[in-house]
């Protein structure tokens, strides 16, 4: 490389300071606040640029930092062994460099064998088990000490609180994540409730893990996948660790490949890139790990990362296009969502003409203006988002700064913004658009499922004064429907009969259809399963509601508030007067195990553990993590161990797999 002139040196040094400060800021936003402003890819680009500039001044290179997720609120504790970061690249040829470097360090010129597995886009946690008992769960923190999130981690369904036949101190390392379905559910419920929707599942999971309210955390259903061991690793190979972790009861890496020679790396990456779309968690790359644990030990770590592993990250799909307009949707609870109307552009094989803008603050932060050229990105998440504006392109153009409207774009009522919310809402309960959206939701597939009552039909009926609330649906007459375009006698009869048919339905559909803030499809099912009758549900207190797994305090309060409003009760009674009939939810038609608490131990031959759990729950029972006073039945497979002894001591009936099978019949 040619020598830098003093001037170039000065410029580069200034840039280094700027970049470091910027990266520090993004580290705080990502790790500590769970609210990043830029995508991971943009962040990695900043980091790569900083590394490049720093390499020009090897004499005063600063020690690399790994980010710090400690929030300053929770207790912190030291990790028995440090939690490190991973070196990463977006470049296939870099993989050869990593491999070459490892070979040179080990002085080995035969092919190195790697385990290659998905890189989970979650947040790192360290589970510390002492004498088999889960003692602490810590976030990565600064690598040396992390936030103590033990209570919240204990809300994770199925996470073993006790593990058997392990060393006195063992560290289980892995990622906390939220699966895509839960992410979408919670985000939907959040936007309906006027709260900030999270940009992606990772941020939502990390925001959730830091909450002080374990009940709320439980309702969000975090999950954990284990991908390694800290202290207590007595294995010869990395590939043996995953089945071991599964035997202990953890979810672990199922999709890992053994890469026998580095030339196979690309094929394996392609394979995993294909498979990752089917995984319930978001992955942002693949991790290469030297398979031999002895070699891992010999290689050791730098201050920042192990020398025996590295990550190849998938580049997100992005494209540049013109922002034609910003329009607004008014949701059924009045939340106003801005939508980017784009010049259509091809992204990952599909045409994108709209993108989410999240909220007014987001537009302001990114200074997005109508007429700008914008960068649209589609990473793991479903909805494309605008990640940045091409400011170069804006020069010489007089684009006006975008100002978020003060009034509802539909009914002109002044918008409201509560202090703790980013969303703006239209507070007018008679806002026609809200009424339309409420009725559309009531009739939709995941609620009352009224066929042929689509968006256009509802809109027309509301606009013509035929519908004012969901209750009016059941008072519609043939004459009311003559105004519908393209509806002949037959279509009208069909619509009326579909509405009539919807009167016989499952309770959860009706509960979901009511559109209570923070109650979506899944919560509605939980509520219906629990209460079995609408009256019992409507009469429940906040405390009653919070007994239900999946219902946090906010949702419970929202339900009680909803039934406390006369207008809502009026609507419900009008609907019921029309003769609505609820069938028992199909999953608990024969609640064989109603109210029974099960525990499971040992190795099962005929069922996967998860399967047993689902079967029990489908039949009205539930599953405990260990043996306690309230367990009714222990299902024991081979080598049941300690739990078996505990159950015998407590006189708890013990079932074999066959007993379970017979009971199901
Ligand atoms: S192994 C010492 N395996 O990615 C680090 N890490 O960007 C060795 N991560 O801090 C970690 N998926 O939290 C490993 N399959 C996987 C992973 C994984 C995600 C996280 C890990 C690490 C971060 C680095």
XYZ file of C-alpha atoms and ligand atoms in Angstrom:
689
model
C 0.000 0.000 0.000
C 1.302 3.462 -0.861
C 2.256 5.807 1.978
C -0.378 8.307 3.050
C 0.391 12.016 2.824
C 0.164 13.877 6.149
C -3.054 15.415 4.958
C -4.622 12.076 4.067
C -3.487 10.742 7.434
C -5.187 13.548 9.274
C -8.367 13.063 7.304
C -8.401 9.320 7.978
C -7.805 9.872 11.685
C -10.686 12.300 11.864
C -12.907 9.794 10.084
C -11.850 7.066 12.539
C -12.994 9.196 15.478
C -16.275 9.983 13.782
C -16.940 6.381 12.853
C -16.076 5.087 16.334
C -18.497 7.537 17.893
C -21.189 6.587 15.413
C -20.651 2.861 15.999
C -20.769 3.407 19.770
C -24.114 5.101 19.346
C -25.490 2.261 17.224
C -24.131 -0.275 19.724
C -26.116 1.420 22.448
C -29.268 1.555 20.333
C -28.983 -2.119 19.405
C -27.680 -3.805 22.528
C -28.991 -1.625 25.312
C -32.176 -0.081 23.910
C -33.311 -2.821 21.467
C -34.262 -0.023 19.047
C -31.646 0.099 16.275
C -31.887 2.864 13.705
C -29.980 1.091 10.970
C -30.022 -2.439 9.608
C -27.428 -5.021 10.648
C -25.936 -4.816 7.196
C -25.447 -1.058 7.384
C -23.899 -1.515 10.811
C -21.507 -4.187 9.564
C -20.487 -1.861 6.705
C -19.602 0.896 9.195
C -17.560 -1.599 11.217
C -15.740 -2.881 8.155
C -14.880 0.687 7.138
C -13.554 1.437 10.622
C -11.390 -1.698 10.575
C -10.030 -0.759 7.161
C -9.099 2.752 8.282
C -7.590 1.511 11.517
C -5.424 -0.923 9.613
C -3.708 2.134 8.079
C -2.411 3.003 11.547
C -1.277 -0.295 13.050
C 0.865 1.611 15.570
C -2.125 2.945 17.530
C -4.894 0.456 16.896
C -7.503 0.558 19.634
C -8.707 -2.622 21.327
C -11.875 -3.794 19.649
C -15.114 -3.562 21.540
C -17.971 -6.027 21.404
C -20.928 -3.851 22.369
C -22.623 -3.794 25.736
C -26.235 -4.753 26.359
C -26.344 -3.916 30.085
C -29.213 -1.558 30.725
C -28.159 -0.230 34.128
C -31.388 -1.381 35.760
C -31.070 -5.107 36.362
C -28.453 -6.669 38.635
C -25.313 -7.681 36.799
C -23.162 -10.773 37.378
C -19.874 -12.094 36.063
C -19.785 -14.889 33.483
C -17.726 -17.868 34.668
C -16.060 -17.770 31.229
C -16.266 -14.688 28.993
C -18.914 -14.461 26.296
C -17.374 -13.387 23.048
C -18.426 -12.182 19.672
C -17.819 -13.738 16.242
C -15.774 -12.471 13.358
C -17.946 -12.148 10.333
C -17.896 -11.575 6.614
C -20.337 -11.182 3.740
C -17.756 -12.425 1.304
C -17.309 -16.063 0.218
C -13.598 -15.716 -0.583
C -12.958 -14.462 2.948
C -13.917 -17.951 4.142
C -10.777 -19.292 2.477
C -8.743 -16.664 4.310
C -10.243 -17.651 7.663
C -9.540 -21.287 6.911
C -5.981 -20.530 5.770
C -5.281 -18.545 8.905
C -6.568 -21.296 11.198
C -4.473 -23.877 9.310
C -1.347 -21.723 9.748
C -2.008 -21.169 13.455
C -2.445 -24.913 14.008
C 0.369 -25.787 11.585
C -1.950 -28.298 9.940
C -2.111 -28.673 6.197
C -4.690 -31.465 5.981
C -8.272 -30.252 5.515
C -9.850 -28.814 8.669
C -13.270 -30.168 9.536
C -16.010 -27.706 10.459
C -19.520 -27.821 11.771
C -21.639 -25.378 9.787
C -24.946 -24.247 11.283
C -27.494 -21.424 11.148
C -26.569 -18.178 12.852
C -29.604 -17.289 14.895
C -30.564 -13.633 14.940
C -31.460 -13.557 18.600
C -29.725 -12.340 21.669
C -27.008 -14.255 23.409
C -27.602 -15.626 26.880
C -25.560 -17.727 29.224
C -27.408 -20.236 31.413
C -25.425 -21.184 34.474
C -26.415 -24.469 36.117
C -24.954 -25.353 39.491
C -25.381 -28.972 40.638
C -27.836 -29.324 37.789
C -30.036 -26.465 38.973
C -30.559 -23.357 36.835
C -28.887 -20.711 38.968
C -28.519 -17.680 36.700
C -29.366 -16.579 33.211
C -27.208 -13.673 32.057
C -27.162 -11.594 28.901
C -23.847 -11.211 27.150
C -23.420 -7.730 28.664
C -19.920 -6.508 27.960
C -18.675 -10.075 27.579
C -17.363 -10.249 31.139
C -20.539 -9.512 33.032
C -24.141 -9.425 31.929
C -27.608 -8.427 33.142
C -29.281 -11.008 35.364
C -32.437 -12.056 33.506
C -33.032 -15.307 35.400
C -36.685 -14.653 36.289
C -37.583 -13.792 32.726
C -35.709 -16.729 31.250
C -37.601 -19.044 33.614
C -40.826 -18.079 31.810
C -39.617 -19.846 28.656
C -41.829 -22.842 28.101
C -39.992 -26.144 28.305
C -36.662 -24.652 29.365
C -35.165 -27.183 31.804
C -34.791 -25.725 35.273
C -32.972 -28.848 36.323
C -30.608 -31.015 34.284
C -29.148 -34.353 35.208
C -25.736 -36.004 34.960
C -23.762 -32.854 34.250
C -20.696 -31.351 35.876
C -21.143 -29.224 39.014
C -20.916 -26.005 37.023
C -22.029 -25.957 33.442
C -22.696 -23.004 31.156
C -25.227 -23.499 28.375
C -24.835 -20.858 25.688
C -27.453 -19.954 23.176
C -29.837 -17.425 21.736
C -33.170 -16.169 22.949
C -35.510 -15.515 20.085
C -39.139 -14.998 19.293
C -40.641 -17.020 16.510
C -42.046 -15.247 13.487
C -45.658 -16.086 14.303
C -45.419 -14.669 17.831
C -43.534 -11.635 16.555
C -46.278 -10.813 14.107
C -49.005 -11.460 16.643
C -47.450 -9.227 19.291
C -46.590 -6.483 16.862
C -50.126 -6.478 15.566
C -51.466 -6.321 19.081
C -48.998 -3.557 19.897
C -49.960 -1.382 16.956
C -53.617 -1.932 17.736
C -52.878 -0.848 21.272
C -51.056 2.229 19.984
C -47.637 1.028 21.094
C -44.394 1.066 19.118
C -44.280 -1.936 16.804
C -40.818 -3.506 16.773
C -38.878 -3.473 13.526
C -37.994 -7.159 13.818
C -38.274 -10.215 16.016
C -34.771 -9.833 17.430
C -35.462 -6.367 18.801
C -38.753 -7.496 20.243
C -37.106 -10.498 21.901
C -34.335 -8.397 23.376
C -36.741 -5.679 24.525
C -38.866 -8.368 26.141
C -35.991 -10.046 27.972
C -35.172 -6.772 29.723
C -38.698 -6.125 30.996
C -39.184 -5.998 34.756
C -42.587 -7.675 34.569
C -42.208 -11.456 34.293
C -45.940 -11.908 33.709
C -45.728 -9.765 30.615
C -42.583 -11.632 29.542
C -44.391 -14.955 29.903
C -47.192 -13.714 27.686
C -44.711 -13.005 24.920
C -43.468 -16.602 24.687
C -39.739 -16.237 24.258
C -37.796 -19.274 23.150
C -34.267 -20.488 23.623
C -32.014 -22.457 21.330
C -28.709 -23.747 22.678
C -25.639 -23.697 20.438
C -22.718 -24.326 22.702
C -21.149 -24.818 26.092
C -18.925 -22.574 28.158
C -17.581 -24.161 31.331
C -18.252 -27.893 31.524
C -17.477 -28.900 27.954
C -15.984 -32.407 28.094
C -16.792 -33.310 24.514
C -14.381 -34.298 21.806
C -16.396 -32.809 18.991
C -18.703 -29.847 18.546
C -21.125 -32.075 16.623
C -21.670 -34.184 19.769
C -22.754 -31.184 21.792
C -26.082 -30.595 20.021
C -27.591 -34.051 20.580
C -26.363 -33.827 24.181
C -28.129 -30.496 24.659
C -31.302 -31.992 23.223
C -31.078 -34.939 25.596
C -30.932 -32.453 28.439
C -34.210 -31.016 27.185
C -33.005 -27.944 25.296
C -33.913 -26.994 21.801
C -30.613 -27.105 19.936
C -29.134 -26.966 16.442
C -30.900 -29.525 14.254
C -29.711 -28.217 10.913
C -25.971 -28.530 11.102
C -23.615 -29.859 8.472
C -20.165 -31.340 8.702
C -17.913 -29.599 6.199
C -15.061 -32.029 5.457
C -13.168 -29.682 3.185
C -13.407 -25.948 2.767
C -14.258 -26.346 -0.926
C -17.699 -27.602 0.196
C -18.421 -24.427 2.135
C -20.326 -22.679 -0.626
C -22.608 -25.659 -1.343
C -23.430 -25.973 2.354
C -24.122 -22.245 2.612
C -26.536 -22.483 -0.321
C -28.229 -25.459 1.279
C -28.698 -23.639 4.581
C -29.805 -20.487 2.783
C -32.598 -22.560 1.249
C -33.553 -24.201 4.519
C -33.506 -21.126 6.716
C -36.749 -19.792 5.283
C -38.537 -22.723 6.838
C -37.057 -22.227 10.289
C -39.264 -20.602 12.925
C -36.496 -18.163 13.878
C -34.765 -15.534 11.811
C -31.230 -16.398 10.746
C -28.774 -13.867 9.448
C -25.993 -16.162 8.319
C -24.159 -19.378 9.045
C -21.499 -20.116 11.641
C -18.411 -22.205 10.898
C -16.926 -23.940 13.930
C -13.858 -26.185 14.033
C -15.309 -29.567 14.960
C -12.497 -30.937 17.143
C -12.805 -29.453 20.627
C -9.107 -30.035 21.254
C -8.236 -27.883 18.253
C -10.690 -25.246 19.498
C -8.807 -25.192 22.804
C -5.451 -24.946 21.052
C -6.625 -22.027 18.952
C -8.111 -20.169 21.910
C -9.622 -16.721 21.612
C -8.677 -13.108 21.021
C -10.083 -10.484 23.390
C -13.085 -10.235 21.129
C -13.801 -13.573 19.477
C -12.798 -17.221 19.334
C -10.166 -18.026 16.695
C -11.902 -21.338 15.947
C -15.168 -19.939 14.602
C -16.412 -17.319 12.178
C -19.677 -16.295 10.588
C -20.668 -15.839 6.991
C -23.617 -13.449 6.853
C -26.280 -13.244 4.180
C -26.514 -9.899 2.486
C -30.047 -8.523 2.645
C -31.830 -7.804 -0.577
C -31.996 -4.085 -1.262
C -32.941 -1.831 -4.100
C -33.247 1.860 -4.750
C -36.463 3.399 -5.988
C -38.518 6.586 -5.882
C -40.866 7.411 -3.049
C -43.962 8.572 -4.930
C -46.172 9.371 -1.985
C -46.884 8.742 1.660
C -50.420 7.594 2.394
C -52.161 6.656 5.628
C -54.109 3.737 6.920
C -56.528 4.131 9.774
C -56.684 0.924 11.782
C -59.665 -0.488 13.635
C -58.448 1.044 16.894
C -57.722 4.376 15.256
C -53.949 4.000 14.922
C -52.629 5.909 11.930
C -49.968 4.030 9.939
C -47.989 5.807 7.239
C -47.338 3.767 4.090
C -44.658 4.434 1.473
C -46.027 4.324 -2.070
C -43.090 3.360 -4.265
C -42.179 3.234 -7.889
C -42.401 -0.591 -8.230
C -39.033 -2.276 -7.824
C -37.971 -5.922 -7.883
C -36.718 -7.337 -4.581
C -35.892 -11.043 -4.056
C -37.982 -11.939 -7.063
C -41.153 -10.033 -6.249
C -42.378 -6.555 -7.134
C -42.570 -4.173 -4.247
C -44.670 -1.025 -4.499
C -45.393 -0.332 -0.847
C -43.211 -0.350 2.213
C -43.771 0.231 5.868
C -42.762 3.524 7.409
C -43.565 2.434 10.984
C -44.557 5.851 12.394
C -44.025 9.584 12.235
C -40.895 9.521 14.390
C -39.273 7.055 12.053
C -39.946 9.259 9.018
C -38.539 12.242 10.849
C -35.437 10.418 12.078
C -34.597 9.228 8.586
C -35.753 12.556 7.105
C -37.717 10.792 4.389
C -39.351 13.164 1.878
C -41.798 12.546 -0.938
C -39.838 12.482 -4.210
C -36.670 11.079 -2.604
C -34.792 8.113 -3.957
C -34.958 5.610 -1.115
C -33.300 2.293 -0.297
C -35.756 -0.512 0.311
C -34.575 -3.593 2.154
C -36.133 -6.968 2.632
C -34.260 -9.049 5.141
C -35.772 -11.911 7.075
C -38.917 -10.039 7.827
C -41.897 -10.148 5.583
C -42.668 -6.474 5.070
C -40.118 -4.476 3.080
C -38.867 -1.368 4.861
C -37.211 1.865 3.845
C -33.779 1.821 5.435
C -32.344 5.062 4.121
C -32.599 7.984 1.756
C -30.141 8.573 -1.069
C -29.161 12.086 0.034
C -26.755 12.540 -2.903
C -29.775 12.456 -5.120
C -31.641 15.086 -3.116
C -29.076 17.851 -3.706
C -30.372 20.339 -6.286
C -33.938 19.351 -5.522
C -36.320 21.352 -3.429
C -38.142 18.567 -1.610
C -40.287 19.623 1.280
C -39.713 18.211 4.704
C -42.459 15.729 5.483
C -44.884 16.798 8.170
C -47.055 14.205 9.857
C -50.726 15.219 9.707
C -52.342 16.723 12.798
C -55.809 15.471 11.865
C -57.307 12.133 10.930
C -56.969 11.732 7.153
C -60.518 10.297 7.072
C -62.668 12.138 9.589
C -60.483 15.209 10.275
C -60.636 14.769 14.056
C -57.497 16.042 15.751
C -55.093 13.144 16.300
C -54.033 12.117 19.750
C -50.653 10.945 20.898
C -50.270 9.542 24.381
C -46.981 10.358 26.111
C -45.703 6.762 26.130
C -46.812 5.945 22.580
C -45.185 6.702 19.246
C -48.349 5.977 17.342
C -50.909 8.690 16.620
C -54.549 7.740 16.953
C -57.825 9.102 15.819
C -59.834 9.336 19.065
C -63.192 9.579 17.289
C -65.107 6.355 17.955
C -67.489 7.270 15.160
C -64.668 7.657 12.616
C -66.111 5.870 9.646
C -62.838 4.245 8.634
C -62.440 2.712 12.084
C -65.954 1.316 11.904
C -65.228 -0.163 8.478
C -62.001 -1.750 9.722
C -63.697 -3.133 12.846
C -66.375 -4.836 10.795
C -63.874 -6.153 8.228
C -61.898 -7.653 11.084
C -64.995 -9.187 12.672
C -65.880 -10.917 9.400
C -62.333 -12.023 8.562
C -60.971 -15.579 8.327
C -59.428 -15.541 11.808
C -62.606 -14.232 13.394
C -66.216 -14.992 12.378
C -65.111 -16.134 8.926
C -68.087 -14.766 7.015
C -67.507 -15.616 3.377
C -68.364 -13.031 0.708
C -68.406 -10.217 3.270
C -65.219 -8.719 1.929
C -63.630 -5.282 2.298
C -65.515 -3.635 -0.559
C -68.894 -4.926 0.625
C -68.364 -3.717 4.182
C -67.151 -0.330 2.949
C -70.200 0.163 0.763
C -72.637 -0.871 3.498
C -71.031 1.439 6.055
C -70.868 4.337 3.623
C -74.561 3.922 2.921
C -75.516 3.849 6.568
C -76.602 0.190 6.557
C -73.959 -0.812 9.110
C -72.817 1.175 12.108
C -71.589 -1.584 14.409
C -70.843 -5.293 14.117
C -74.282 -5.966 15.633
C -76.013 -4.425 12.615
C -74.717 -7.324 10.499
C -77.299 -9.602 12.066
C -80.106 -7.149 11.376
C -79.422 -6.807 7.638
C -82.370 -7.378 5.304
C -82.426 -8.337 1.677
C -83.476 -4.770 0.702
C -80.402 -3.317 2.430
C -78.183 -5.254 0.065
C -79.614 -4.058 -3.245
C -77.108 -1.212 -3.211
C -74.171 -3.616 -3.585
C -72.453 -3.545 -6.956
C -72.488 -6.810 -8.888
C -74.723 -8.502 -6.320
C -77.668 -10.315 -7.897
C -80.390 -12.168 -5.989
C -78.245 -15.281 -5.703
C -75.225 -13.436 -4.294
C -77.474 -11.628 -1.833
C -79.012 -14.892 -0.662
C -75.565 -16.381 -0.273
C -74.311 -13.451 1.782
C -77.375 -13.551 4.048
C -76.996 -17.273 4.553
C -73.272 -16.895 5.329
C -74.117 -14.316 7.969
C -76.793 -16.616 9.382
C -74.352 -19.535 9.462
C -71.772 -17.498 11.357
C -74.130 -17.511 14.335
C -72.975 -21.042 15.117
C -69.320 -20.590 15.800
C -66.438 -21.297 18.125
C -66.119 -19.006 21.098
C -62.565 -17.938 20.251
C -63.708 -16.600 16.887
C -66.192 -14.310 18.534
C -63.693 -13.168 21.171
C -61.141 -12.386 18.488
C -63.759 -10.646 16.365
C -64.610 -8.192 19.138
C -61.322 -6.491 18.399
C -60.242 -5.926 21.997
C -56.886 -4.135 22.020
C -54.009 -6.569 22.770
C -56.193 -9.620 22.155
C -55.335 -11.324 18.885
C -56.145 -14.758 17.522
C -53.799 -16.729 19.763
C -54.855 -14.952 22.939
C -58.502 -15.349 21.961
C -57.945 -19.118 21.708
C -56.255 -19.213 25.102
C -59.128 -17.262 26.607
C -61.793 -19.470 25.053
C -59.984 -22.624 26.168
C -59.718 -21.330 29.675
C -63.197 -19.923 30.209
C -65.286 -22.111 27.891
C -68.166 -19.621 28.171
C -68.580 -16.012 27.142
C -70.208 -15.082 30.447
C -67.294 -16.467 32.450
C -64.899 -14.546 30.228
C -66.806 -11.265 30.455
C -67.001 -11.523 34.235
C -63.287 -12.164 34.772
C -61.147 -9.759 36.785
C -57.632 -8.630 35.881
C -56.280 -11.149 38.397
C -58.360 -13.986 36.946
C -57.195 -13.150 33.453
C -53.558 -13.032 34.442
C -53.721 -16.669 35.553
C -53.740 -17.616 31.902
C -50.494 -18.362 30.202
C -50.186 -15.850 27.370
C -52.140 -13.051 29.043
C -50.081 -10.258 30.579
C -51.240 -7.406 32.759
C -51.767 -4.969 29.907
C -53.929 -7.360 27.919
C -55.888 -8.252 31.074
C -56.533 -4.578 31.801
C -57.513 -3.943 28.208
C -60.106 -6.754 28.376
C -61.613 -5.449 31.620
C -61.732 -1.903 30.179
C -63.431 -3.181 27.049
C -66.285 -4.864 28.922
C -66.531 -1.852 31.205
C -67.771 0.287 28.321
C -71.523 0.479 27.981
C -71.354 0.861 24.244
C -69.430 -2.401 23.862
C -71.803 -4.286 26.161
C -74.730 -2.944 24.173
C -73.273 -4.229 20.937
C -72.527 -7.636 22.451
C -76.044 -8.003 23.845
C -77.579 -7.019 20.534
C -75.530 -9.725 18.813
C -76.416 -12.333 21.417
C -80.102 -11.465 21.122
C -79.826 -12.618 17.530
C -79.151 -16.110 18.791
C -75.418 -16.671 18.640
C -74.404 -20.207 19.671
C -70.915 -21.203 20.683
C -69.483 -24.655 20.286
C -66.716 -25.818 22.626
C -63.335 -25.177 20.994
C -62.506 -28.234 18.922
C -59.151 -28.813 20.605
C -60.788 -29.497 23.942
C -63.913 -31.320 22.855
C -62.866 -34.294 24.972
C -60.789 -32.824 27.701
C -59.464 -36.179 28.977
C -56.723 -34.548 31.013
C -58.681 -31.495 32.088
C -56.894 -29.750 34.951
C -54.224 -32.458 35.208
C -50.598 -31.466 35.629
C -48.064 -33.820 34.042
C -44.310 -34.158 34.288
C -42.162 -36.079 31.834
C -38.853 -37.805 32.402
C -36.461 -40.167 30.645
C -36.080 -41.036 27.008
C -39.342 -41.638 25.183
C -39.403 -44.148 22.350
C -42.713 -43.571 20.568
C -43.193 -39.832 20.902
C -41.032 -36.745 20.764
C -41.252 -34.838 24.023
C -42.866 -31.853 22.317
C -45.444 -34.146 20.842
C -46.438 -35.503 24.254
C -46.722 -31.974 25.498
C -48.969 -30.907 22.651
C -51.156 -33.987 23.135
C -51.519 -33.265 26.828
C -52.373 -29.637 26.218
C -54.801 -30.466 23.462
C -56.595 -32.618 25.959
C -56.871 -29.935 28.564
C -53.829 -30.814 30.698
C -50.560 -28.997 31.241
C -46.915 -29.931 31.700
C -44.623 -28.930 34.565
C -40.859 -28.622 34.299
C -40.109 -30.766 37.303
C -41.753 -32.700 40.099
C -43.560 -30.508 42.577
C -46.463 -30.902 44.964
C -49.102 -30.249 42.321
C -47.943 -32.754 39.682
C -50.643 -35.395 39.167
C -48.936 -37.857 36.824
C -45.355 -38.574 35.782
C -44.768 -40.034 32.338
C -41.517 -41.968 32.487
C -39.423 -43.227 29.596
C -36.153 -45.137 29.791
C -33.636 -43.966 32.418
C -36.058 -41.697 34.260
C -33.506 -40.969 37.002
C -34.081 -38.493 39.764
C -37.618 -37.411 38.820
C -38.738 -41.042 39.044
C -37.453 -41.278 42.610
C -39.085 -37.981 43.543
C -42.423 -39.095 42.117
C -42.267 -42.396 43.986
C -41.465 -40.578 47.220
C -44.463 -38.281 46.703
C -46.788 -41.133 45.704
C -47.401 -39.599 42.305
C -48.775 -42.128 39.778
C -46.185 -43.087 37.148
C -47.260 -43.844 33.580
C -45.299 -45.637 30.914
C -45.552 -44.425 27.334
C -48.104 -47.175 26.714
C -50.232 -46.057 29.655
C -50.240 -42.594 28.112
C -51.135 -43.963 24.712
C -54.027 -45.955 26.171
C -55.311 -42.990 28.131
C -55.459 -41.030 24.897
C -57.588 -43.613 23.148
S -21.195 -19.808 18.599
C -17.965 -17.170 21.265
N -23.279 -20.325 17.150
O -23.814 -14.555 17.235
C -18.962 -17.046 20.213
N -23.046 -18.132 18.034
O -22.419 -12.307 16.187
C -19.330 -18.390 19.686
N -24.885 -16.639 17.467
O -22.313 -13.711 20.248
C -20.728 -18.389 19.473
N -26.051 -18.094 16.312
O -24.489 -15.011 20.392
C -22.623 -19.399 17.857
N -25.083 -20.938 15.866
C -24.452 -20.014 16.570
C -24.935 -18.711 16.739
C -24.203 -17.793 17.473
C -25.990 -16.854 16.773
C -24.537 -15.354 18.107
C -23.698 -15.458 19.352
C -22.567 -14.487 19.133
C -23.064 -13.668 18.006
C -21.942 -13.077 17.220
